[in-house]
Short mmCIF file of N, CA, C and O in Angstrom, two decimals:
data_model
loop_
_atom_site.label_atom_id
_atom_site.label_comp_id
_atom_site.label_asym_id
_atom_site.label_seq_id
_atom_site.Cartn_x
_atom_site.Cartn_y
_atom_site.Cartn_z
N ALA A 1 130.38 58.10 98.75
CA ALA A 1 131.08 59.34 98.46
C ALA A 1 130.25 60.51 98.95
O ALA A 1 129.03 60.51 98.84
N HIS A 2 130.92 61.51 99.47
CA HIS A 2 130.24 62.72 99.93
C HIS A 2 130.10 63.69 98.76
O HIS A 2 130.97 63.79 97.92
N THR A 3 128.99 64.37 98.73
CA THR A 3 128.76 65.34 97.67
C THR A 3 128.49 66.71 98.29
O THR A 3 128.21 66.82 99.48
N ALA A 4 128.55 67.74 97.47
CA ALA A 4 128.24 69.09 97.93
C ALA A 4 126.82 69.14 98.48
O ALA A 4 126.57 69.79 99.49
N ALA A 5 125.90 68.43 97.85
CA ALA A 5 124.52 68.42 98.31
C ALA A 5 124.38 67.77 99.69
O ALA A 5 123.55 68.19 100.49
N ASP A 6 125.19 66.75 99.98
CA ASP A 6 125.15 66.09 101.28
C ASP A 6 125.47 67.06 102.41
O ASP A 6 125.03 66.88 103.54
N HIS A 7 126.26 68.07 102.12
CA HIS A 7 126.72 69.00 103.14
C HIS A 7 126.13 70.40 102.97
O HIS A 7 126.58 71.34 103.60
N ASP A 8 125.12 70.53 102.12
CA ASP A 8 124.51 71.82 101.83
C ASP A 8 125.55 72.87 101.48
O ASP A 8 125.47 74.03 101.90
N ALA A 9 126.56 72.48 100.72
CA ALA A 9 127.63 73.39 100.33
C ALA A 9 127.12 74.41 99.32
O ALA A 9 126.54 74.04 98.31
N THR A 10 127.34 75.67 99.62
CA THR A 10 126.95 76.71 98.68
C THR A 10 128.12 77.11 97.80
O THR A 10 127.92 77.71 96.75
N THR A 11 129.35 76.77 98.23
CA THR A 11 130.55 77.11 97.47
C THR A 11 131.51 75.93 97.47
O THR A 11 131.72 75.31 98.51
N ILE A 12 132.08 75.64 96.31
CA ILE A 12 133.09 74.60 96.17
C ILE A 12 134.37 75.28 95.71
O ILE A 12 134.34 76.04 94.74
N VAL A 13 135.48 75.02 96.39
CA VAL A 13 136.78 75.59 96.01
C VAL A 13 137.67 74.44 95.57
O VAL A 13 137.84 73.47 96.31
N ILE A 14 138.20 74.54 94.35
CA ILE A 14 139.10 73.51 93.84
C ILE A 14 140.36 74.15 93.29
O ILE A 14 140.37 75.33 92.96
N ARG A 15 141.39 73.36 93.20
CA ARG A 15 142.64 73.81 92.58
C ARG A 15 142.47 73.68 91.07
O ARG A 15 141.87 72.73 90.58
N ALA A 16 143.03 74.62 90.34
CA ALA A 16 142.95 74.56 88.88
C ALA A 16 143.55 73.25 88.40
O ALA A 16 144.64 72.87 88.80
N PRO A 17 142.82 72.51 87.57
CA PRO A 17 143.31 71.21 87.11
C PRO A 17 144.43 71.32 86.09
O PRO A 17 144.55 72.34 85.40
N ASP A 18 145.24 70.29 86.02
CA ASP A 18 146.25 70.18 84.98
C ASP A 18 145.49 69.98 83.68
O ASP A 18 144.60 69.15 83.58
N THR A 19 145.79 70.77 82.67
CA THR A 19 145.01 70.72 81.43
C THR A 19 145.67 69.91 80.33
O THR A 19 145.22 69.97 79.18
N ARG A 20 146.72 69.16 80.66
CA ARG A 20 147.32 68.33 79.62
C ARG A 20 146.29 67.29 79.17
O ARG A 20 145.68 66.63 80.00
N PRO A 21 146.08 67.15 77.88
CA PRO A 21 145.05 66.22 77.38
C PRO A 21 145.16 64.81 77.93
O PRO A 21 144.16 64.16 78.21
N SER A 22 146.37 64.32 78.15
CA SER A 22 146.52 62.95 78.64
C SER A 22 146.03 62.80 80.08
O SER A 22 145.77 61.70 80.55
N LEU A 23 145.89 63.92 80.78
CA LEU A 23 145.42 63.88 82.17
C LEU A 23 143.97 64.28 82.31
O LEU A 23 143.47 64.43 83.40
N MET A 24 143.27 64.45 81.20
CA MET A 24 141.86 64.82 81.23
C MET A 24 141.01 63.66 80.75
O MET A 24 140.71 63.55 79.57
N PRO A 25 140.61 62.79 81.68
CA PRO A 25 139.83 61.62 81.27
C PRO A 25 138.40 61.96 80.87
O PRO A 25 137.71 61.14 80.29
N PHE A 26 137.94 63.16 81.19
CA PHE A 26 136.57 63.56 80.87
C PHE A 26 136.58 64.43 79.63
O PHE A 26 137.57 65.04 79.28
N ARG A 27 135.44 64.49 78.98
CA ARG A 27 135.33 65.34 77.81
C ARG A 27 135.45 66.81 78.19
O ARG A 27 136.05 67.60 77.50
N ARG A 28 134.86 67.17 79.31
CA ARG A 28 134.95 68.54 79.82
C ARG A 28 135.94 68.57 80.98
O ARG A 28 136.19 67.56 81.62
N SER A 29 136.46 69.74 81.27
CA SER A 29 137.35 69.87 82.43
C SER A 29 136.52 69.72 83.70
O SER A 29 135.29 69.85 83.68
N LEU A 30 137.18 69.46 84.81
CA LEU A 30 136.47 69.32 86.08
C LEU A 30 135.66 70.57 86.42
O LEU A 30 134.49 70.46 86.80
N PRO A 31 136.23 71.78 86.28
CA PRO A 31 135.40 72.96 86.56
C PRO A 31 134.16 73.05 85.68
O PRO A 31 133.07 73.38 86.15
N GLU A 32 134.30 72.72 84.40
CA GLU A 32 133.13 72.74 83.50
C GLU A 32 132.10 71.70 83.94
O GLU A 32 130.90 71.96 83.93
N TRP A 33 132.56 70.52 84.34
CA TRP A 33 131.64 69.47 84.78
C TRP A 33 130.92 69.90 86.05
O TRP A 33 129.70 69.73 86.17
N LEU A 34 131.66 70.48 87.00
CA LEU A 34 131.04 70.92 88.25
C LEU A 34 130.01 72.00 87.99
O LEU A 34 128.92 71.99 88.58
N GLN A 35 130.32 72.95 87.11
CA GLN A 35 129.37 74.01 86.81
C GLN A 35 128.08 73.46 86.21
O GLN A 35 127.00 73.96 86.49
N ALA A 36 128.21 72.43 85.41
CA ALA A 36 127.04 71.85 84.75
C ALA A 36 126.24 70.94 85.67
O ALA A 36 125.06 70.71 85.43
N ASN A 37 126.87 70.42 86.74
CA ASN A 37 126.21 69.38 87.54
C ASN A 37 125.98 69.73 89.00
O ASN A 37 125.61 68.86 89.78
N THR A 38 126.20 70.97 89.37
CA THR A 38 125.93 71.37 90.75
C THR A 38 125.39 72.78 90.77
O THR A 38 125.68 73.58 89.87
N SER A 39 124.61 73.10 91.77
CA SER A 39 124.10 74.47 91.90
C SER A 39 125.01 75.30 92.81
O SER A 39 124.78 76.49 92.99
N SER A 40 126.05 74.68 93.36
CA SER A 40 126.98 75.40 94.23
C SER A 40 127.83 76.37 93.42
O SER A 40 128.09 76.16 92.24
N ARG A 41 128.26 77.43 94.07
CA ARG A 41 129.21 78.36 93.45
C ARG A 41 130.54 77.64 93.34
O ARG A 41 130.89 76.81 94.18
N LEU A 42 131.31 77.98 92.33
CA LEU A 42 132.59 77.32 92.10
C LEU A 42 133.70 78.34 92.07
O LEU A 42 133.63 79.33 91.34
N VAL A 43 134.73 78.11 92.89
CA VAL A 43 135.92 78.96 92.90
C VAL A 43 137.09 78.07 92.49
O VAL A 43 137.33 77.02 93.10
N VAL A 44 137.81 78.46 91.44
CA VAL A 44 138.97 77.70 90.96
C VAL A 44 140.21 78.51 91.28
O VAL A 44 140.38 79.63 90.78
N ALA A 45 141.07 77.97 92.14
CA ALA A 45 142.30 78.66 92.54
C ALA A 45 143.46 78.16 91.70
O ALA A 45 143.60 76.96 91.47
N ASP A 46 144.28 79.10 91.26
CA ASP A 46 145.46 78.69 90.50
C ASP A 46 146.61 78.41 91.46
O ASP A 46 146.48 78.53 92.66
N ASP A 47 147.74 78.07 90.92
CA ASP A 47 148.90 77.70 91.72
C ASP A 47 149.88 78.87 91.80
O ASP A 47 151.06 78.73 91.56
N ALA A 48 149.36 80.05 92.14
CA ALA A 48 150.20 81.24 92.17
C ALA A 48 151.07 81.32 93.41
O ALA A 48 151.89 82.20 93.53
N GLY A 49 150.89 80.41 94.35
CA GLY A 49 151.68 80.44 95.57
C GLY A 49 150.97 81.22 96.66
O GLY A 49 149.85 81.69 96.50
N GLU A 50 151.62 81.36 97.78
CA GLU A 50 151.04 82.05 98.91
C GLU A 50 151.34 83.54 98.83
O GLU A 50 152.39 83.95 98.37
N LEU A 51 150.40 84.32 99.29
CA LEU A 51 150.56 85.77 99.32
C LEU A 51 150.49 86.24 100.76
O LEU A 51 149.62 85.82 101.52
N ASP A 52 151.38 87.14 101.14
CA ASP A 52 151.34 87.70 102.48
C ASP A 52 150.32 88.82 102.57
O ASP A 52 149.77 89.10 103.62
N HIS A 53 150.09 89.50 101.43
CA HIS A 53 149.18 90.63 101.43
C HIS A 53 148.47 90.72 100.08
O HIS A 53 149.10 90.58 99.04
N VAL A 54 147.19 90.95 100.13
CA VAL A 54 146.41 91.16 98.91
C VAL A 54 146.04 92.64 98.88
O VAL A 54 145.35 93.14 99.76
N SER A 55 146.53 93.37 97.87
CA SER A 55 146.26 94.81 97.81
C SER A 55 145.06 95.15 96.93
O SER A 55 144.42 96.17 97.12
N SER A 56 144.77 94.29 95.96
CA SER A 56 143.61 94.54 95.10
C SER A 56 143.17 93.23 94.46
O SER A 56 143.95 92.29 94.37
N ILE A 57 141.92 93.21 94.03
CA ILE A 57 141.35 92.02 93.40
C ILE A 57 140.63 92.46 92.14
O ILE A 57 139.78 93.36 92.18
N LEU A 58 140.97 91.86 91.02
CA LEU A 58 140.33 92.15 89.75
C LEU A 58 139.36 91.02 89.42
O LEU A 58 139.74 89.85 89.43
N VAL A 59 138.13 91.37 89.15
CA VAL A 59 137.11 90.38 88.79
C VAL A 59 136.63 90.69 87.38
O VAL A 59 136.04 91.75 87.14
N ALA A 60 136.90 89.80 86.46
CA ALA A 60 136.44 89.96 85.09
C ALA A 60 135.11 89.23 84.94
O ALA A 60 135.03 88.03 85.17
N VAL A 61 134.06 89.96 84.61
CA VAL A 61 132.75 89.35 84.46
C VAL A 61 132.15 89.74 83.12
O VAL A 61 132.47 90.78 82.56
N ALA A 62 131.28 88.87 82.62
CA ALA A 62 130.63 89.14 81.34
C ALA A 62 129.12 89.02 81.46
O ALA A 62 128.44 88.80 80.48
N GLY A 63 128.61 89.12 82.68
CA GLY A 63 127.17 89.07 82.87
C GLY A 63 126.60 87.66 82.83
O GLY A 63 125.40 87.49 82.68
N GLY A 64 127.46 86.64 82.97
CA GLY A 64 126.99 85.26 82.98
C GLY A 64 126.32 84.89 84.29
O GLY A 64 126.23 85.71 85.21
N PRO A 65 125.87 83.66 84.42
CA PRO A 65 125.14 83.23 85.60
C PRO A 65 125.96 83.23 86.89
O PRO A 65 125.41 83.24 87.98
N HIS A 66 127.28 83.26 86.79
CA HIS A 66 128.12 83.21 87.99
C HIS A 66 128.80 84.55 88.27
O HIS A 66 129.61 84.66 89.20
N SER A 67 128.48 85.58 87.51
CA SER A 67 129.11 86.88 87.69
C SER A 67 128.85 87.45 89.09
O SER A 67 129.76 87.96 89.74
N GLY A 68 127.63 87.38 89.54
CA GLY A 68 127.29 87.89 90.87
C GLY A 68 128.04 87.16 91.96
O GLY A 68 128.56 87.79 92.90
N ALA A 69 128.14 85.85 91.85
CA ALA A 69 128.88 85.07 92.85
C ALA A 69 130.36 85.40 92.83
O ALA A 69 131.00 85.47 93.88
N ALA A 70 130.91 85.64 91.64
CA ALA A 70 132.33 86.01 91.53
C ALA A 70 132.59 87.34 92.23
O ALA A 70 133.57 87.49 92.96
N VAL A 71 131.70 88.29 92.04
CA VAL A 71 131.85 89.60 92.67
C VAL A 71 131.69 89.47 94.18
O VAL A 71 132.45 90.07 94.95
N GLU A 72 130.71 88.71 94.64
CA GLU A 72 130.50 88.51 96.08
C GLU A 72 131.72 87.85 96.73
O GLU A 72 132.14 88.24 97.82
N THR A 73 132.30 86.86 96.06
CA THR A 73 133.48 86.18 96.58
C THR A 73 134.66 87.15 96.65
O THR A 73 135.37 87.20 97.66
N ALA A 74 134.86 87.92 95.60
CA ALA A 74 135.95 88.89 95.59
C ALA A 74 135.75 89.94 96.68
O ALA A 74 136.71 90.33 97.36
N ARG A 75 134.53 90.39 96.86
CA ARG A 75 134.24 91.38 97.90
C ARG A 75 134.56 90.82 99.28
O ARG A 75 135.19 91.48 100.11
N ALA A 76 134.18 89.57 99.54
CA ALA A 76 134.47 88.95 100.84
C ALA A 76 135.97 88.82 101.06
O ALA A 76 136.47 89.07 102.16
N LEU A 77 136.70 88.43 100.01
CA LEU A 77 138.15 88.33 100.12
C LEU A 77 138.78 89.70 100.37
O LEU A 77 139.69 89.85 101.17
N ALA A 78 138.27 90.71 99.67
CA ALA A 78 138.80 92.06 99.85
C ALA A 78 138.58 92.57 101.26
O ALA A 78 139.49 93.14 101.88
N VAL A 79 137.40 92.35 101.79
CA VAL A 79 137.12 92.77 103.16
C VAL A 79 138.01 92.04 104.15
O VAL A 79 138.60 92.65 105.06
N ASP A 80 138.18 90.74 103.95
CA ASP A 80 139.00 89.93 104.86
C ASP A 80 140.49 90.32 104.81
O ASP A 80 141.19 90.18 105.79
N HIS A 81 140.94 90.83 103.66
CA HIS A 81 142.36 91.16 103.49
C HIS A 81 142.61 92.67 103.40
O HIS A 81 143.70 93.10 103.02
N ASP A 82 141.60 93.48 103.74
CA ASP A 82 141.72 94.94 103.66
C ASP A 82 142.24 95.40 102.29
O ASP A 82 143.09 96.28 102.18
N ALA A 83 141.75 94.76 101.24
CA ALA A 83 142.19 95.11 99.88
C ALA A 83 141.33 96.21 99.31
O ALA A 83 140.21 96.41 99.69
#
């Protein structure tokens, strides 16, 4: 199996998991497990559909260990989409 470390991945992007208890075989959700077991940044995308234009990006942070990465990711997306 390939891992983020095998590819020197600094960021992992995953789709938001289905949170129905019957579909969660782990004690923690996949995003929680990834945060605890990798040093890569984690981006979880929801199923909001495709957007033709991004006009603004809201980043809610609480000063946690991933706040800086969240802001950097949002800034990169904003620059790429002229938001």
